[in-house]
Short mmCIF file of C-alpha atoms in Angstrom, two decimals:
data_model
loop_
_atom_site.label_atom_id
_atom_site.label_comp_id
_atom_site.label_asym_id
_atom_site.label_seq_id
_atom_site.Cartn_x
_atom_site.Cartn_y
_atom_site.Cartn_z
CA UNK A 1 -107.38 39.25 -21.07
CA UNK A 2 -108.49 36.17 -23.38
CA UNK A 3 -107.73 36.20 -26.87
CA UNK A 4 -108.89 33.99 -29.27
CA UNK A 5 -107.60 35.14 -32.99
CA UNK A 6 -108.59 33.79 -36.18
CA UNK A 7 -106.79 33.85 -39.98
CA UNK A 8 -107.17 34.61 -42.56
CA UNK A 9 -110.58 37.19 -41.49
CA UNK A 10 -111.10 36.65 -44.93
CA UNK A 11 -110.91 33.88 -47.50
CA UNK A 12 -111.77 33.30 -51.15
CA UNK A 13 -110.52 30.16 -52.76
CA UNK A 14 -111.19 28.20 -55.72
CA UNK A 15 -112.85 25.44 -55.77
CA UNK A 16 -110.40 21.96 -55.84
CA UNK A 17 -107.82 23.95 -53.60
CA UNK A 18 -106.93 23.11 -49.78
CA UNK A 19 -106.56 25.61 -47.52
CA UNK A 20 -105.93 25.81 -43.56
CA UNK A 21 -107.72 28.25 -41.17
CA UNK A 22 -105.73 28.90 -37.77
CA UNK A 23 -106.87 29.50 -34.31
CA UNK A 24 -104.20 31.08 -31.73
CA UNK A 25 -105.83 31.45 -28.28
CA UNK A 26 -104.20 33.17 -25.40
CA UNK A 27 -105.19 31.18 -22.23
CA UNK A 28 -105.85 27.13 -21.16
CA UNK A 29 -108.86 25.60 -22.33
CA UNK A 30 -109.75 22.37 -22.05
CA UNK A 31 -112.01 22.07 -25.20
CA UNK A 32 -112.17 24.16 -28.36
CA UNK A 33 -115.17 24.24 -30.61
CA UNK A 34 -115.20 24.86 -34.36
CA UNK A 35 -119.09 26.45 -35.48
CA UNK A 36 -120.42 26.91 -38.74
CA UNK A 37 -122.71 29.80 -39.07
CA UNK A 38 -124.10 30.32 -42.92
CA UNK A 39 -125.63 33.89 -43.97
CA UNK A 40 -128.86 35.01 -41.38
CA UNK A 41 -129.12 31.71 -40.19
CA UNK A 42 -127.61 30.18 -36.19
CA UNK A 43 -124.19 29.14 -35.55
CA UNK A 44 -123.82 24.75 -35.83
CA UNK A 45 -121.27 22.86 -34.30
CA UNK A 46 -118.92 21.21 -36.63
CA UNK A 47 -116.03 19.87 -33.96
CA UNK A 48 -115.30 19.44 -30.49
CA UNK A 49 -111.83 18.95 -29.52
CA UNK A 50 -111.25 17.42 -26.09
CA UNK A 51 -107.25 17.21 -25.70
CA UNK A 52 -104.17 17.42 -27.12
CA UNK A 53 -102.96 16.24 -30.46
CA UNK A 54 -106.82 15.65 -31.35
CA UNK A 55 -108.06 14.86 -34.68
CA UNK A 56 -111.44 15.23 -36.08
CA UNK A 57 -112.70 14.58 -39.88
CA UNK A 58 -115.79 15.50 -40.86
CA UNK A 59 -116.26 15.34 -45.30
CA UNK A 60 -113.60 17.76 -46.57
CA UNK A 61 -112.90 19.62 -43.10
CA UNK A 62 -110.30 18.45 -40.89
CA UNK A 63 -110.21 19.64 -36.93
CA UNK A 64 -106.68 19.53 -34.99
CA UNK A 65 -105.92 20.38 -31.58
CA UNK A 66 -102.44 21.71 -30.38
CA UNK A 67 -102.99 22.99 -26.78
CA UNK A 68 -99.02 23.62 -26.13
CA UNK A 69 -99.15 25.67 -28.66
CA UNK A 70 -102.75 27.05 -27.51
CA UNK A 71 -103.01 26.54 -31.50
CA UNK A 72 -105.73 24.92 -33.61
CA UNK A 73 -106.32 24.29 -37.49
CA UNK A 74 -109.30 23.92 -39.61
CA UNK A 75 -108.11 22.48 -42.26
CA UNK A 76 -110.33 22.41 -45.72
CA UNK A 77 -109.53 19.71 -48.92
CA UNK A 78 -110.55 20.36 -52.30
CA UNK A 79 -112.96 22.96 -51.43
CA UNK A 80 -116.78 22.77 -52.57
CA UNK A 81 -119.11 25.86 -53.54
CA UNK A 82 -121.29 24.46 -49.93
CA UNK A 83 -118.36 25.02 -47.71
CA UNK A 84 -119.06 28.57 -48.28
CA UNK A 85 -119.68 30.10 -44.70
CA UNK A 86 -118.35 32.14 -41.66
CA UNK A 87 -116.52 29.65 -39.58
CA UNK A 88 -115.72 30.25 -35.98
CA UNK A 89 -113.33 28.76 -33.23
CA UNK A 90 -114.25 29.01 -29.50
CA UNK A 91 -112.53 28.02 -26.44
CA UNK A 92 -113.84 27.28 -22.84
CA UNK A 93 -111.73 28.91 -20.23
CA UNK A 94 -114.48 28.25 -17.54
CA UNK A 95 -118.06 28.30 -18.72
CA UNK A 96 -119.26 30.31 -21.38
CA UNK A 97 -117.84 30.30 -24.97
CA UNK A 98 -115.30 32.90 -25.98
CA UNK A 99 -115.07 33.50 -29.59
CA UNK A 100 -113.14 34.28 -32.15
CA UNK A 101 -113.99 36.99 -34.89
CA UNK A 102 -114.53 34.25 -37.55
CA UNK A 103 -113.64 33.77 -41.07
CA UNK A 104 -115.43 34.03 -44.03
CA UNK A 105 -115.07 31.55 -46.49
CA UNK A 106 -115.93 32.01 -49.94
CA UNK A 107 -115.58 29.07 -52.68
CA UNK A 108 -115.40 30.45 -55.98
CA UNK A 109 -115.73 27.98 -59.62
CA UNK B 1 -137.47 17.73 -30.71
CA UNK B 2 -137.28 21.49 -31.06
CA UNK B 3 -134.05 21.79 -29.46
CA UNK B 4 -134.13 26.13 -28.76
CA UNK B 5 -136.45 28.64 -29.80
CA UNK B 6 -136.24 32.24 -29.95
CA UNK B 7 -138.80 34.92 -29.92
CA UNK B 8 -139.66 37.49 -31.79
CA UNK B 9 -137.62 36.55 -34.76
CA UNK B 10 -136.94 40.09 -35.21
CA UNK B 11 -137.96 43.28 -33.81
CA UNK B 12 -137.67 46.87 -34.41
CA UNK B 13 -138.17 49.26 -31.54
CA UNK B 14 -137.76 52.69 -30.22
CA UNK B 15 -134.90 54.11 -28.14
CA UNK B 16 -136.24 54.29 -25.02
CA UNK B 17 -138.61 51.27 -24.86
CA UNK B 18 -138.23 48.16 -23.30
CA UNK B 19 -138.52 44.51 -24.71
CA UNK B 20 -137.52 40.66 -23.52
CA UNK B 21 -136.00 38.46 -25.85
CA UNK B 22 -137.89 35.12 -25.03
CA UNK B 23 -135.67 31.82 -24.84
CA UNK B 24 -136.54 28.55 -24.46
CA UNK B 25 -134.95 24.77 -24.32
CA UNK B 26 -136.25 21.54 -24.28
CA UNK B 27 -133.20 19.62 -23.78
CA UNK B 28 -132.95 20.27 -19.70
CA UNK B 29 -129.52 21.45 -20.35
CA UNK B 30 -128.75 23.16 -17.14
CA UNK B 31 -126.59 25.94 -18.24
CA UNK B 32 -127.93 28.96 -20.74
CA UNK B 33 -126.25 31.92 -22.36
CA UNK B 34 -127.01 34.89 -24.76
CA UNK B 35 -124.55 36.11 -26.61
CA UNK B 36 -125.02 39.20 -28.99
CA UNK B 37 -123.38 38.68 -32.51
CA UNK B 38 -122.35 42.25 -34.10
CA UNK B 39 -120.33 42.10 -37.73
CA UNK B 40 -116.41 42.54 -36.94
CA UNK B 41 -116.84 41.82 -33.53
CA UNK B 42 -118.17 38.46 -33.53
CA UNK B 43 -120.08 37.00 -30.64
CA UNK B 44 -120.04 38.11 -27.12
CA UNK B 45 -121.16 36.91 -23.43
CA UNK B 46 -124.13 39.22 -22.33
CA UNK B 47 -125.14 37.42 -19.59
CA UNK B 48 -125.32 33.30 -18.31
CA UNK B 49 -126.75 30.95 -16.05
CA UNK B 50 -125.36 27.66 -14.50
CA UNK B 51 -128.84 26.38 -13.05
CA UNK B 52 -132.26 27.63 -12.30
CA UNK B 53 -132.20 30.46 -9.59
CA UNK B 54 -128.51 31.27 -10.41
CA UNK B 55 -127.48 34.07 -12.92
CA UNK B 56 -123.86 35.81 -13.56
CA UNK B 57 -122.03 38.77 -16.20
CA UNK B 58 -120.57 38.13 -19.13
CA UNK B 59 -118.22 40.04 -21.09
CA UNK B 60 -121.05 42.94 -21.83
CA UNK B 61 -124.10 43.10 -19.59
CA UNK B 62 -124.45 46.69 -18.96
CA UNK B 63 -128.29 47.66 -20.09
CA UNK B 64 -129.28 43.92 -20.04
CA UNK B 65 -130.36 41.79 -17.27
CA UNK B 66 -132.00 38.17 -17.45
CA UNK B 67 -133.76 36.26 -14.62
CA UNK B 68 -133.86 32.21 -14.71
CA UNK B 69 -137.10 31.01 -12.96
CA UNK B 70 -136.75 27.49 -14.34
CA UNK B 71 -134.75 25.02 -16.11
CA UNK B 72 -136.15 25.82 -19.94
CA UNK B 73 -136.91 29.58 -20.05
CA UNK B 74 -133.84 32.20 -19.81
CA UNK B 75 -135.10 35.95 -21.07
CA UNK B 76 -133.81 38.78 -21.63
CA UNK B 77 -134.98 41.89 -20.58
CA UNK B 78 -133.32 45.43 -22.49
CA UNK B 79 -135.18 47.69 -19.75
CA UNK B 80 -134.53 51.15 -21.82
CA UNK B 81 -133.17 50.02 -25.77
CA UNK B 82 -130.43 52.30 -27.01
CA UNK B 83 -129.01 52.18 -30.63
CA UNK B 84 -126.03 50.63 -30.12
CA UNK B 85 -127.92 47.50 -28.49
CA UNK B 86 -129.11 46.87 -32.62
CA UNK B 87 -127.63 43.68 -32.95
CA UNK B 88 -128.32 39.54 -33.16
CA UNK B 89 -128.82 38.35 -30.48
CA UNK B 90 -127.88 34.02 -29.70
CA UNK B 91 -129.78 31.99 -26.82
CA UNK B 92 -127.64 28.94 -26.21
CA UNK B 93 -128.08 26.01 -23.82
CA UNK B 94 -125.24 23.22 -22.55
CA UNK B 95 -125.18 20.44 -19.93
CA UNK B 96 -122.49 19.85 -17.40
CA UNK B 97 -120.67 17.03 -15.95
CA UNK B 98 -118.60 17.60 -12.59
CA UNK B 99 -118.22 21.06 -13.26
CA UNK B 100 -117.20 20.91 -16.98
CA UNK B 101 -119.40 22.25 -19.49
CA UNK B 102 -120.58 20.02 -22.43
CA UNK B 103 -121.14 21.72 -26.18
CA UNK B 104 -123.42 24.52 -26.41
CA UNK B 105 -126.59 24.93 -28.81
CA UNK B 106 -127.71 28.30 -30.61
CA UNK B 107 -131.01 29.30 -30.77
CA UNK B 108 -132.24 30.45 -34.16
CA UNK B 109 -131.73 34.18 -33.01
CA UNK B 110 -133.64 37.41 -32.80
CA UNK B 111 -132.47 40.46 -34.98
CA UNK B 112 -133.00 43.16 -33.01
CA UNK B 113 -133.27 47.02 -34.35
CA UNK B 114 -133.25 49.75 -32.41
CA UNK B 115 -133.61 53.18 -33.55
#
């Protein structure tokens, strides 16, 4: 069975801080996705992530790939109030999406 | 370009009734999805289709069934709603090269209520 697990489930940090999200999935996949979905609203793509030992930078969010390790980070700097949002990692073990449970971010003042 | 839309929005209805979530896309992607999104459980595979006439089973397609006529329009049809089908549910849309499937897009939703 595929597992895709994301940590922290939960995450409130203070604004200025860095923090790192993790993705651990259980199977080969030759892509994994990072989403953004914000409150009531549709999930956006933030990163695609096409082979090992990628790297993708988008503002303060940083994407990296590890597929020996079937590992990947989402990696945050000096966290803003607007990064505020349920972020979730997905990998592609054929053709649809699996998901994992996502993690909340809250950015406090 | 309005990428995918979703219809209704949102929707309460009775146990028992029946009701098709409308999708469509605009980008000719060839493959479509819905997923259903429930809190804790994040999103799941209901049911997909690679290309026009073709459908398959996701992860949970019991009481759901879609049909895929043409390229744009993939609905879903909950024949007899039960409670525990209250949920969000996700239309999505990719392309595909040689058999690999390109990044997907997310419809707006529906929020469905059943009761």
């Amino acid at each position: 069975e595929l597992k895709v697990e994301q940590n922290p489930l939960f995450l409130s940090m203070q604004e200025g801080k860095n923090y790192t999200i993790y993705c651990n999935y259980s199977t080969t996949s030759d892509r994994l996705y990072w989403y953004r979905q914000d409150p009531g609203k549709s999930l956006e793509s933030l990163f695609v992530l096409l082979s090992n030992g990628a790297v993708k930078q988008e503002g303060r969010l940083m994407a990296s790939l590890d597929t020996k390790a079937r590992l990947s980070t989402l990696h945050i700097t000096a966290a803003v109030h607007d990064l505020s949002a349920t972020y979730f990692c997905a990998v592609v073990p054929g053709y649809a999406l699996n998901f994992g449970k996502g993690t909340s971010l809250l950015v406090t003042p | 370009t309005a990428g995918i839309t979703q219809a209704p929005t949102s929707q309460i209805l009775a146990a028992g009734r029946s009701m098709t979530l409308r999708c469509t896309q605009d980008m000719r992607h060839n493959a479509m999805y819905w997923y259903r999104q429930d809190l804790g459980l994040g999103l799941r595979l209901i049911h997909y289709s690679n290309t026009a006439g073709t459908t398959g089973k996701g992860e949970v397609p019991d009481g759901y069934s879609v049909s895929r006529a043409n390229t744009d329009d993939f609905p879903l049809t909950l024949a007899s709603a039960v409670p525990s089908q209250t949920s969000v549910y996700f239309c999505a849309s990719s392309s595909s090269v040689g058999g690999s499937y390109n990044e997907q897009f997310f419809g707006p939703g529906t929020r469905l209520t059943v009761l």
